[in-house]
Coordinates of C-alpha atoms in Angstrom, one line a residue:
Chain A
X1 CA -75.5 183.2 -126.6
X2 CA -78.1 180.8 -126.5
X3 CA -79.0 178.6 -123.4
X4 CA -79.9 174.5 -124.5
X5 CA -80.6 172.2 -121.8
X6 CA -79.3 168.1 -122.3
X7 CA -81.3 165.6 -120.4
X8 CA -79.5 162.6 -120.5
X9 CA -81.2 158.5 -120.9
X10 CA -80.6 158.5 -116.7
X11 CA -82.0 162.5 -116.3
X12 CA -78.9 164.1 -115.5
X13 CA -79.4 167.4 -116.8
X14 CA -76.6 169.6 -118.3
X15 CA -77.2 173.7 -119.3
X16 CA -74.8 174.9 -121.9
X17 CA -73.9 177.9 -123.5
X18 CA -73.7 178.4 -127.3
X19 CA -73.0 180.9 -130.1
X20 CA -76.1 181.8 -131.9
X21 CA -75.2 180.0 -135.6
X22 CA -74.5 176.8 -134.9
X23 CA -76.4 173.9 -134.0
X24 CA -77.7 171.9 -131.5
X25 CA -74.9 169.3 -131.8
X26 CA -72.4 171.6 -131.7
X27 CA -73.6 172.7 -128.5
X28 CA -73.1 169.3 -127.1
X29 CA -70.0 168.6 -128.6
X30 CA -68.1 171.9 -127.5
X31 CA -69.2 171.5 -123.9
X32 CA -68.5 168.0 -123.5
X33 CA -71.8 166.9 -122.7
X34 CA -71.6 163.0 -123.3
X35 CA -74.1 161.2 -125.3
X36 CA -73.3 162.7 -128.7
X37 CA -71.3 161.1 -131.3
X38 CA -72.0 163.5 -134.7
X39 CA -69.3 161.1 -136.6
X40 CA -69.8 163.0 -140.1
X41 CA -69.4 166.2 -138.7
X42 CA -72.4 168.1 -138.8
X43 CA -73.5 167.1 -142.0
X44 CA -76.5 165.4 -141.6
X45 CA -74.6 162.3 -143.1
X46 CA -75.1 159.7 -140.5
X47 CA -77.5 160.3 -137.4
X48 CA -75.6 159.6 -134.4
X49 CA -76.7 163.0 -133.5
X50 CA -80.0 161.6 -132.7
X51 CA -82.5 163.6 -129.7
X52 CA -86.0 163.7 -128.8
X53 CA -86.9 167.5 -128.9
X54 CA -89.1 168.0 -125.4
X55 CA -92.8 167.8 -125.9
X56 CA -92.6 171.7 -124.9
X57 CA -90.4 172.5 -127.6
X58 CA -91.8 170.6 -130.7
X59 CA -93.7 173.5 -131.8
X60 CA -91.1 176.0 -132.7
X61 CA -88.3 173.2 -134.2
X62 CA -90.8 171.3 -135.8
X63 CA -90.7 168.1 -137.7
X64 CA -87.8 167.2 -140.4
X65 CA -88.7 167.8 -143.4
X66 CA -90.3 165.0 -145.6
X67 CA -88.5 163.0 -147.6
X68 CA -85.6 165.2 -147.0
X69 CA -82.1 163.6 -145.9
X70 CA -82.8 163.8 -141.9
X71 CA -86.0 161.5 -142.2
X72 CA -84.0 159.2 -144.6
X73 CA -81.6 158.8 -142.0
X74 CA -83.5 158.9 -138.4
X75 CA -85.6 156.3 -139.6
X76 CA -82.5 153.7 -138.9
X77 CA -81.9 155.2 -135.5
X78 CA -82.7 153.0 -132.7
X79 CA -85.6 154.1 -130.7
X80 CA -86.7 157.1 -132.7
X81 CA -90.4 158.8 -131.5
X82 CA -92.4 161.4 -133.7
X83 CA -90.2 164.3 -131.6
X84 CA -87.2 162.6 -133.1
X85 CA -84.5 164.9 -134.7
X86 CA -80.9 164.9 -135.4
X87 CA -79.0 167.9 -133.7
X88 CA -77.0 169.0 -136.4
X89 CA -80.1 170.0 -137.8
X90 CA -81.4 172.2 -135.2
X91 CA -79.7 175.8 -135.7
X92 CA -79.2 177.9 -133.0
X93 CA -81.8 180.8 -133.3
X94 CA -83.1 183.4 -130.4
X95 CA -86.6 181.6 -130.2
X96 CA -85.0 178.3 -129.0
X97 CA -83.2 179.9 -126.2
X98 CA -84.1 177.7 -123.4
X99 CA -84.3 174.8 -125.4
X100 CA -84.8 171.1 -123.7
X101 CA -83.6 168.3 -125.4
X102 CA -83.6 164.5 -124.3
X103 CA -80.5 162.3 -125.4
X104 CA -80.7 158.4 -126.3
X105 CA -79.3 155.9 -124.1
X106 CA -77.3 155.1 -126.9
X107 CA -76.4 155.9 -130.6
X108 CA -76.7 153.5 -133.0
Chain B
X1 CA -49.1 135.2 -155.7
X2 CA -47.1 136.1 -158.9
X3 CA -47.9 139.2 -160.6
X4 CA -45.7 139.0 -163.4
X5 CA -48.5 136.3 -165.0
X6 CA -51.3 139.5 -165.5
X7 CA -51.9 141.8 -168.0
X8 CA -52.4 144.7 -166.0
X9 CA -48.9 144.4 -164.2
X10 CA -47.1 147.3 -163.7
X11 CA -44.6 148.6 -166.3
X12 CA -43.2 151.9 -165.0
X13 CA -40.6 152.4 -163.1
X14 CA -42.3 155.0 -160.4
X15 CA -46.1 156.0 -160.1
X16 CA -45.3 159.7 -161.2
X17 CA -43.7 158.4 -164.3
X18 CA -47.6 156.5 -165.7
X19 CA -49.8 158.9 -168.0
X20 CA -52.9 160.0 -165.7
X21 CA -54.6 158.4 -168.4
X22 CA -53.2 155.0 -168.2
X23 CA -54.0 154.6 -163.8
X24 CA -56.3 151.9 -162.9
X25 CA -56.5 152.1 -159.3
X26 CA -58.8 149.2 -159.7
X27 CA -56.5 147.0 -160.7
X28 CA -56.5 144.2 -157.6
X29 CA -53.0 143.2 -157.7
X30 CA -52.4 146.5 -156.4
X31 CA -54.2 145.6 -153.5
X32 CA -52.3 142.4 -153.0
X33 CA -48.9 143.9 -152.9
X34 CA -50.1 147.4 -150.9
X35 CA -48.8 149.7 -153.3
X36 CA -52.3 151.0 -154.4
X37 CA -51.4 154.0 -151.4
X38 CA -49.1 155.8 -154.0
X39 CA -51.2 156.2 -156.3
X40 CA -54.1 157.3 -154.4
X41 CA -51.7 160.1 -153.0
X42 CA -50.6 160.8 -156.6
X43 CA -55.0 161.6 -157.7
X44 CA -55.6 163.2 -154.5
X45 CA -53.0 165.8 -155.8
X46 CA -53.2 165.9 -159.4
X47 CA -56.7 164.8 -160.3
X48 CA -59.0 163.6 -157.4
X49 CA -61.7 163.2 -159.5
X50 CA -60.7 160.8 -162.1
X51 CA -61.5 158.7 -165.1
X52 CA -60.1 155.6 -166.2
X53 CA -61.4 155.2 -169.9
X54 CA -60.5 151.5 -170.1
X55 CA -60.2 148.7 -167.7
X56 CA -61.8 145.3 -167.5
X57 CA -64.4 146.5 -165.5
X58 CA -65.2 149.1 -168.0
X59 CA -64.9 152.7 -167.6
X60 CA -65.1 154.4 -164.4
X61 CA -64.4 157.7 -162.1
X62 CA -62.7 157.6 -159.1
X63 CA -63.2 159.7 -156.4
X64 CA -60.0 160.2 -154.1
X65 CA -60.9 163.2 -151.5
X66 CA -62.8 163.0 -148.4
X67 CA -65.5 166.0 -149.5
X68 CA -66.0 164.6 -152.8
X69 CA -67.3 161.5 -151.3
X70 CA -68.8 162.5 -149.0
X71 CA -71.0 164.3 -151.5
X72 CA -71.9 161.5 -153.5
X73 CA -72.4 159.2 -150.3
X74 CA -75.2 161.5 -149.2
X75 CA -76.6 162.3 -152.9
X76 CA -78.6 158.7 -152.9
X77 CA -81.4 160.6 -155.4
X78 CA -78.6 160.9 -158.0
X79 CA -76.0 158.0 -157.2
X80 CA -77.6 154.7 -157.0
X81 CA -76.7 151.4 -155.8
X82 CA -79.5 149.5 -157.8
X83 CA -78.2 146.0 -158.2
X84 CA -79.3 145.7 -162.1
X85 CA -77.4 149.3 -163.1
X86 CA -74.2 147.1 -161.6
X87 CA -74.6 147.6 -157.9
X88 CA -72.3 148.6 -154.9
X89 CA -68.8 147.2 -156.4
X90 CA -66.9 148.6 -159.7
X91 CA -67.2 144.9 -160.7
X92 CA -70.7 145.1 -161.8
X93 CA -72.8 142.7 -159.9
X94 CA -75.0 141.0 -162.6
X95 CA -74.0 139.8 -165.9
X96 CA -71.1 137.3 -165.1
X97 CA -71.6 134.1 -166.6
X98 CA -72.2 131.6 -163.7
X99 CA -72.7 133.7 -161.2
X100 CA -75.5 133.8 -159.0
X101 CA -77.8 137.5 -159.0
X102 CA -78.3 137.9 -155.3
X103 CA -80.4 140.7 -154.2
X104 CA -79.2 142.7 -151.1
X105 CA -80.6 145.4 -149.6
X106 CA -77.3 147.2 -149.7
X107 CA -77.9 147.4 -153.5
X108 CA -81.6 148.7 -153.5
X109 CA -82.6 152.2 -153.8
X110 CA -85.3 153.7 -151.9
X111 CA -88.1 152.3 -150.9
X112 CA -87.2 148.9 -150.9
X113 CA -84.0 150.0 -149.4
X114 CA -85.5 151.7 -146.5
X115 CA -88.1 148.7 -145.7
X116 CA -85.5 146.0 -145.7
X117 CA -82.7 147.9 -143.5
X118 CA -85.5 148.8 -141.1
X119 CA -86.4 145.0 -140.4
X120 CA -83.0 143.8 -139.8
X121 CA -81.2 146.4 -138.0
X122 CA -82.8 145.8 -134.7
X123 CA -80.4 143.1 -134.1
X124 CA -77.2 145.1 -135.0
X125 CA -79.1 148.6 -132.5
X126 CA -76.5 149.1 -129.6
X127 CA -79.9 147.8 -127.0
X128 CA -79.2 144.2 -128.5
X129 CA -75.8 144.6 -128.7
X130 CA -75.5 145.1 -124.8
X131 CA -77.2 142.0 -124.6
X132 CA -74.5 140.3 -126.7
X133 CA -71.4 141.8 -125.1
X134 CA -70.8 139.4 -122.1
X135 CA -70.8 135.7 -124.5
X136 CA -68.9 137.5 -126.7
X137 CA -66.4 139.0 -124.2
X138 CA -66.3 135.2 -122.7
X139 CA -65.9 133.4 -125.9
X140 CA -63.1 136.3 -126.7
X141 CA -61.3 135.4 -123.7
X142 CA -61.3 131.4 -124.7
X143 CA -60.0 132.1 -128.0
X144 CA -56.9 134.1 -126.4
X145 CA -56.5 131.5 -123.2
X146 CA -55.7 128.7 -125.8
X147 CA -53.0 130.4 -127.9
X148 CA -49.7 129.0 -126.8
X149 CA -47.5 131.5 -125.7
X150 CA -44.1 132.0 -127.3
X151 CA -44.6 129.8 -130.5
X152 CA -45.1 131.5 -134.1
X153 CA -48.8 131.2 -135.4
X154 CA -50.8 132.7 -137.4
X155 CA -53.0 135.4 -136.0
X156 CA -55.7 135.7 -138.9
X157 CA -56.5 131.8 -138.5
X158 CA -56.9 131.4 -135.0
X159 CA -58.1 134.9 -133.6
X160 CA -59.5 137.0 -136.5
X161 CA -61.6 134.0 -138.0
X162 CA -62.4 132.4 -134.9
X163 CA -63.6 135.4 -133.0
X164 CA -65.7 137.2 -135.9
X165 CA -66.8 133.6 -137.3
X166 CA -68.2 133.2 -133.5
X167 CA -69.8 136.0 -132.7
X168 CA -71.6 135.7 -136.2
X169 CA -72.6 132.4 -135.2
X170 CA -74.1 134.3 -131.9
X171 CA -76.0 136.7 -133.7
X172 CA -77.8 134.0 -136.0
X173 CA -78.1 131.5 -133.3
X174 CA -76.1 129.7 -135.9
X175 CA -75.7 125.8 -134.9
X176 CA -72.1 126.2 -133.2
X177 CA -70.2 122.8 -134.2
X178 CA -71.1 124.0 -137.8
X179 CA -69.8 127.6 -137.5
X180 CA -67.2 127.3 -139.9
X181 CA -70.0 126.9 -142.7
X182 CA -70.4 131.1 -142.2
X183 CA -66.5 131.6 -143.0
X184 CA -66.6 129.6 -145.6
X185 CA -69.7 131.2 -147.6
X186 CA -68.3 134.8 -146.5
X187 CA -64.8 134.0 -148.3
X188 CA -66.7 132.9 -151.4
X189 CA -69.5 135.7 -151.6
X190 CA -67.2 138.5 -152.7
X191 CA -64.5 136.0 -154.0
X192 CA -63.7 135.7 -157.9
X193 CA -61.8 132.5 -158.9
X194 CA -58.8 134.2 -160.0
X195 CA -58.7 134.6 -155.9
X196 CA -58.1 130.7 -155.6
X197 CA -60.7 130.7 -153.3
X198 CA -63.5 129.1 -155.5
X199 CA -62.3 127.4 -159.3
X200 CA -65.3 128.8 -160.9
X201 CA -68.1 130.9 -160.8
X202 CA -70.1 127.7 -161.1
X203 CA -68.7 126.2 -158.5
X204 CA -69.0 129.5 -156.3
X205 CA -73.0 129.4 -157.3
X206 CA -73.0 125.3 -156.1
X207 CA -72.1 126.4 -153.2
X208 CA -74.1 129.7 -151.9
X209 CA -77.5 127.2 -153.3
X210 CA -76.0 125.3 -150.1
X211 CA -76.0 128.1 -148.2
X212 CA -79.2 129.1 -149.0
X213 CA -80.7 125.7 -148.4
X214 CA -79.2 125.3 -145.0
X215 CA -80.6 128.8 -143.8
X216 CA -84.0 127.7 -145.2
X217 CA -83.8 124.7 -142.8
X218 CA -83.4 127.2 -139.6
X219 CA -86.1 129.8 -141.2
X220 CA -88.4 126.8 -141.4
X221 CA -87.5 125.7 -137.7
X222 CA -87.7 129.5 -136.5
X223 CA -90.9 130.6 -138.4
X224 CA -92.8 129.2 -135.9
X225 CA -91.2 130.2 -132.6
X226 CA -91.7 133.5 -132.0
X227 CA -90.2 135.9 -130.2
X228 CA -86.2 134.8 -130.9
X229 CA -84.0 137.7 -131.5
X230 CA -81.6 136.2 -133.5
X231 CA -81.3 137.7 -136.8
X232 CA -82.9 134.7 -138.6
X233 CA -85.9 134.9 -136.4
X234 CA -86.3 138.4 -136.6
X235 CA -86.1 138.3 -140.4
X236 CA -88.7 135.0 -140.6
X237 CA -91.3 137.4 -138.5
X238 CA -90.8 141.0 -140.1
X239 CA -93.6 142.0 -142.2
X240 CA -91.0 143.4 -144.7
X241 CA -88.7 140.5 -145.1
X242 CA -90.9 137.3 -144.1
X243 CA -92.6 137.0 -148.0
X244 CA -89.0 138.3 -149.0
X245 CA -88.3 135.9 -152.8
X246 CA -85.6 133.4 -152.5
X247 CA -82.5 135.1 -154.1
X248 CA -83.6 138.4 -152.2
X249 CA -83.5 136.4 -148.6
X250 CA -79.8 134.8 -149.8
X251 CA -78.8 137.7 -150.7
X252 CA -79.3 140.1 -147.5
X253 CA -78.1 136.7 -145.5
X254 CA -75.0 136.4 -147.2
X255 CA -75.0 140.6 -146.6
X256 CA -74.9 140.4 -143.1
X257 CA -72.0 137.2 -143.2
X258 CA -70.1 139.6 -144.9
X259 CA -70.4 142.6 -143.1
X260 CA -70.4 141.2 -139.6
X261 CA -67.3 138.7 -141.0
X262 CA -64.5 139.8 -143.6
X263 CA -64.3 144.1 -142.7
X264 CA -64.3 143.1 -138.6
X265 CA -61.4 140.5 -139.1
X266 CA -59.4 142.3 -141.1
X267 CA -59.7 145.2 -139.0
X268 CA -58.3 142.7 -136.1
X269 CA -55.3 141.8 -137.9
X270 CA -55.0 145.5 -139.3
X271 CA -54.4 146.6 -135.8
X272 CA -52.0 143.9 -134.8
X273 CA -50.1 145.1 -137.9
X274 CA -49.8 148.5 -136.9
X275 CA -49.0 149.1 -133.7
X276 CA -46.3 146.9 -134.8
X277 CA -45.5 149.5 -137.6
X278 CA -45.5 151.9 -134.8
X279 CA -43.7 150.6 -131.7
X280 CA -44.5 154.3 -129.8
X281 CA -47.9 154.0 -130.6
X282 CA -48.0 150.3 -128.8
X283 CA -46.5 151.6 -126.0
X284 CA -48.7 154.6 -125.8
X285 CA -51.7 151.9 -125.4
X286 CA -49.7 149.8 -122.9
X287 CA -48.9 153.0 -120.3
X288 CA -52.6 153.9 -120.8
X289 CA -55.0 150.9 -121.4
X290 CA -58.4 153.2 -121.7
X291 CA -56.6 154.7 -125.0
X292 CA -58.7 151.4 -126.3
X293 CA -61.5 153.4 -127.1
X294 CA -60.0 156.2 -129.6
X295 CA -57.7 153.2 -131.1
X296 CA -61.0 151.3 -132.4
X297 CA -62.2 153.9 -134.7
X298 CA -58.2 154.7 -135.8
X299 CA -58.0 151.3 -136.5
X300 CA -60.8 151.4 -138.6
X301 CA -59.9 154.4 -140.2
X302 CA -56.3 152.9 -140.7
X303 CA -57.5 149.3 -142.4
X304 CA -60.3 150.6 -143.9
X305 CA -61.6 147.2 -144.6
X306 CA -63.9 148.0 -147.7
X307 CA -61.8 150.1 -150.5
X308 CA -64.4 151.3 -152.1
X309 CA -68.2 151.6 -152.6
X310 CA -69.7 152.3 -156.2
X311 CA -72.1 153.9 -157.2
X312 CA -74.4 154.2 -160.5
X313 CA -75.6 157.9 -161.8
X314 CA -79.0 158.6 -162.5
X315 CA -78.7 162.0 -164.1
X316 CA -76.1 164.4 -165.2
X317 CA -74.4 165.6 -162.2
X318 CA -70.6 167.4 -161.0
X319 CA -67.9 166.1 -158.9
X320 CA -65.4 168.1 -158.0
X321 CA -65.5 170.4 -161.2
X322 CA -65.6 167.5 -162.9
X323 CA -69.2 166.3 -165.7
X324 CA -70.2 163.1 -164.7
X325 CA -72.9 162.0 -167.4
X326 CA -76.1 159.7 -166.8
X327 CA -74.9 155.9 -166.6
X328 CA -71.3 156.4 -165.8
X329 CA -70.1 154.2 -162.5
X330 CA -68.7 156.0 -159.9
X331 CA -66.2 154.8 -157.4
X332 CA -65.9 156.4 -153.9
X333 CA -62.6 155.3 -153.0
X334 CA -62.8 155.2 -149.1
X335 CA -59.0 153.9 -148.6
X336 CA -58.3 157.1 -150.2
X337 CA -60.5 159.5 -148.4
X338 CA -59.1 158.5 -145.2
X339 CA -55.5 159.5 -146.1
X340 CA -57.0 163.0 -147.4
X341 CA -54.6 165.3 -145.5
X342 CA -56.8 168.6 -146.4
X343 CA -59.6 166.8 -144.1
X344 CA -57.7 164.4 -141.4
X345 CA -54.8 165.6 -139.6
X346 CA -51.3 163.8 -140.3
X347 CA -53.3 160.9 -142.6
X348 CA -50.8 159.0 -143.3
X349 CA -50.0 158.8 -139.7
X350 CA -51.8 155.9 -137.6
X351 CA -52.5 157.7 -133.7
X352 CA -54.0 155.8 -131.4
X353 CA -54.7 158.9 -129.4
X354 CA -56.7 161.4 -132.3
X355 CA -58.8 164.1 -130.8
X356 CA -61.8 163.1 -133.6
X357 CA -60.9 159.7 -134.1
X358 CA -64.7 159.1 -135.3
X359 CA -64.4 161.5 -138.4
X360 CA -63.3 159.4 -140.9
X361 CA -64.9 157.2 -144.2
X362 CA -64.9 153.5 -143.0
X363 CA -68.4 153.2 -142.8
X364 CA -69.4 155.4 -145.4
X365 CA -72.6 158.3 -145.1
X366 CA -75.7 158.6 -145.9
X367 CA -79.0 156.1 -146.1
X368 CA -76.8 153.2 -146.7
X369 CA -74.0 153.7 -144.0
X370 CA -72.6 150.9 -142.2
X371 CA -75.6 149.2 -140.3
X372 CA -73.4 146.8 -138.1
X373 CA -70.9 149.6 -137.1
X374 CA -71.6 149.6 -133.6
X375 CA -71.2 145.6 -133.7
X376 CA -67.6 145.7 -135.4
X377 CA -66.7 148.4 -132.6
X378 CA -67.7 146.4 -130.0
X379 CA -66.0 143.3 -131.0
X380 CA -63.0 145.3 -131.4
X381 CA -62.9 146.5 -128.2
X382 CA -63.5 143.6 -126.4
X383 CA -60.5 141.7 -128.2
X384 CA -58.2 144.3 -127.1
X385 CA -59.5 144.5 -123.7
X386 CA -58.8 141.0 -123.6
X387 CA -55.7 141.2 -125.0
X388 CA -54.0 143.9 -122.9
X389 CA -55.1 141.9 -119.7
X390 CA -53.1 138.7 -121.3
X391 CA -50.3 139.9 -123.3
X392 CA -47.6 142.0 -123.4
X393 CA -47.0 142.1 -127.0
X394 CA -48.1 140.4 -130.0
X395 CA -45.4 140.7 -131.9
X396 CA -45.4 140.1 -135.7
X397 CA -42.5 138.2 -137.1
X398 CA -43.1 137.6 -141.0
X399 CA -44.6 139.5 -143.7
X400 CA -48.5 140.0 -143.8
X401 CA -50.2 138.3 -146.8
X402 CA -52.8 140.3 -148.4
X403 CA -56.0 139.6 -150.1
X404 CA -56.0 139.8 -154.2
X405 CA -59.6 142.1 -154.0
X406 CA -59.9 145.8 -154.6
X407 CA -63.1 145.4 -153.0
X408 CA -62.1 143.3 -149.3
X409 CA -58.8 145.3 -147.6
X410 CA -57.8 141.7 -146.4
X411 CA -54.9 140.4 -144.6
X412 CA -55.3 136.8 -145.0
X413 CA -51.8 135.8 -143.3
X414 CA -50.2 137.3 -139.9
X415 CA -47.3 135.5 -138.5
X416 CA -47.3 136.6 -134.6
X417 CA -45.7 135.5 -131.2
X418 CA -47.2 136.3 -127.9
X419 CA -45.4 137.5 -125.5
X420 CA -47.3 137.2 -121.6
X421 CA -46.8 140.0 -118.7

């Protein structure tokens, strides 16, 4: 299992559990932690997935790739910063046990 | 409208009995009388990838499954929506006689795409749109308080046009005794004359040059008041769309009157409709009000107010098994993704109550997904909020009229009573 922490827009902060494997959204979305929409279904088809990795973090997920679909789409996101990333792309590996990430007040 | 008077009226007696060969899903009387359903159900099954080899928009694939589009929604580098390959419609955009070639940003590839959807969305982001939610909720509430009670009227006239028509006018800081100026030019930007709506295409292009002119005034007012975060201002100020050529700035104007008018009204009506198709589903809502917020989405998902999108390919590419070759127009028929039974549970059912209500093809995917999505939500639930607190059914009591458009899912008469508490 693999430990992510949500900080939501108002810092409420919510520690989940989830199988290594899946992804970042998936985390949210199977413990019921508000804030994430993921309407395409973790596809990387429509960005309401959208968080800002924490500062801590940024090294080890990194950027989206350029010119790849995820920086096509989370440049129409609303308040987007350069630790901007959509969750469905973040995979559930050992070295981001831990992991902090902030959520939007809302997604566009 | 008689359909006996085209040439594309139906001859057979059932849908199983046409040739594959012969099915034109595109064919908009179809639309009109709401049989087009059957025949979606009959590619998904037989051959959801499929070509129609003659029509009078030319040849074309459609693409019936939820997956299958999907794929092409999010393949932008192969499936394009450039405006001079024929655009976002499977009637080509440019090359009509008479007809005015608008740019839009919604029919741009990348990077002019990118630029132009950048500058304008602001004013659709969920931040503004908090900001919008109380005048709108207000003038909502106005438009339901003067209905009379008890009396047959027509619920696409006086709710679905007047609350989308004024919430437009909101967003634009439109003047508001001349509101009914952005119904009109919505009707006419996607309609053809056989519609009835406009006599010609000339006549259609007369008046969208008005259109243009009249925004021109309120860019030339705006363009020197900062600050204003109405969509005009914001689009007289953005580096990317202030130098933006004439036909360009029409053409993303008339973009967002459509997108913020015809898909949110007919989504309106397209709810009244069926919760009256499914009394249980009505009274589910009544016993539990907050069920509001899983209808919107269902109700989208249900009307799905834009059929289709089309696409243009770039290169050799495979749908579904199927060769697609450089050039040919592809049509992602979003009507019939969301009745894809492999992908959405009981699709043909309308459930006000879905566990994923948000998981369906309405807005499409990918780089040029729905931009005012959030707005059309919103306005949804408002009227419904509003309408629960007044009303304890609007019942229909005469046949729907629908739109003649394979592009605009349109209900353009509802017969309802209102009943109060």
């Amino acid at each position: 299992m693999i430990n992510v922490t949500f900080v939501s827009a108002d810092g409420t902060r919510r520690s989940v559990e989830i199988d290594e494997g899946l992804s970042a959204r998936e985390a949210a979305l199977f413990n019921s932690v508000p804030g994430i929409d993921g309407d395409c279904g973790g596809v990387c088809a429509c960005a309401t997935c959208h968080v800002h990795v924490d500062q801590a973090w940024m090294d080890r997920v990194g950027p989206p790739e350029e010119g790849g679909m995820e920086s096509d789409l989370i440049q129409f996101a609303e308040g987007t910063t350069e630790t901007s990333r959509l969750a469905c792309q973040i995979p559930m590996v050992p070295e981001l046990d831990g992991l902090v990430l902030h959520l939007p007040e809302l997604q566009h | 409208m008689a359909t006996s008077a085209t040439q594309e009226k139906v001859h057979y007696d059932s849908v199983d009995a046409i040739p594959l060969g012969e099915i034109n899903v595109a064919n908009p009387y179809l639309f009109q009388n709401d049989t087009v359903g059957e025949y979606f159900t009959r590619l998904r099954r037989e051959d959801p990838v499929h070509y129609c080899a003659e029509s009078r928009f030319g040849p074309y694939w459609s693409v019936t499954k939820f997956n299958d589009i999907m794929a092409v929604d999010t393949n932008h580098k192969v499936f394009s929506s450039e405006a001079k390959l024929g655009g976002i419609a499977v009637q080509d955009m440019h090359g009509i006689e008479g007809a005015l070639e608008l740019e839009m940003f919604i029919a741009m590839d990348q990077p002019k795409h990118d630029q132009q959807r950048k500058a304008v969305s602001p004013v659709v982001a969920p931040s503004n749109l908090l900001l919008l939610e109380p005048i709108i909720r207000e003038r909502a509430g106005a438009i339901l308080d003067s209905l009379p009670v008890g009396e047959e009227i027509d619920w696409v006239k006086l709710v679905s046009v007047e609350l989308t028509t004024m919430t437009l006018a909101t967003i634009f800081d439109f003047p508001w005794d001349e509101r009914a100026k952005l119904t009109r030019w919505s009707d006419i930007t996607t309609a053809s004359p056989e519609t009835g709506i406009v006599e010609s295409f000339e006549q259609r292009r007369e008046e969208l040059i008005q259109c243009a002119m009249y925004f021109k005034g309120l860019w030339d007012q705006r363009i020197d008041q900062p600050g204003g975060n109405d969509l005009i201002s914001m689009m007289a100020h953005s580096p990317a769309t202030r130098d933006m050529p004439f036909l360009e700035f029409l053409g993303n104007l008339l973009l967002l009157i459509v997108g913020g008018n015809d898909t949110t009204r007919n989504s309106i009506s397209g709810g009244v409709l069926a919760l009256n198709q499914n009394p249980g589903e009505y009274q589910k809502l009544r016993d539990n009000p907050a069920l509001v917020s899983s209808m919107i989405p269902e109700i989208i998902r249900w009307q799905t107010p834009l059929t289709h999108m089309r696409r243009t390919a770039l290169e050799d590419a495979e749908i579904g098994g199927k060769q697609i070759k450089k050039g040919d127009k592809v049509v992602m028929w979003y009507l019939s993704g969301n009745r894809d039974e492999t992908v959405i549970d009981r699709a043909d059912k309308f459930i006000i109550d879905r566990e994923n209500p948000r998981h369906h093809l309405s807005f499409g995917f990918g780089i040029h997904r729905c931009m005012g999505n959030r707005l059309a939500e919103l306005q949804l639930r408002i009227i419904w909020e509003e309408i629960l607190k007044r009303f304890r059914f609007v019942e229909v009591v005469g046949e729907p009229e629908r739109l003649l458009s394979n592009l605009v899912r349109g209900i353009t008469r509802l017969p309802v009573k209102l009943h109060a508490h």
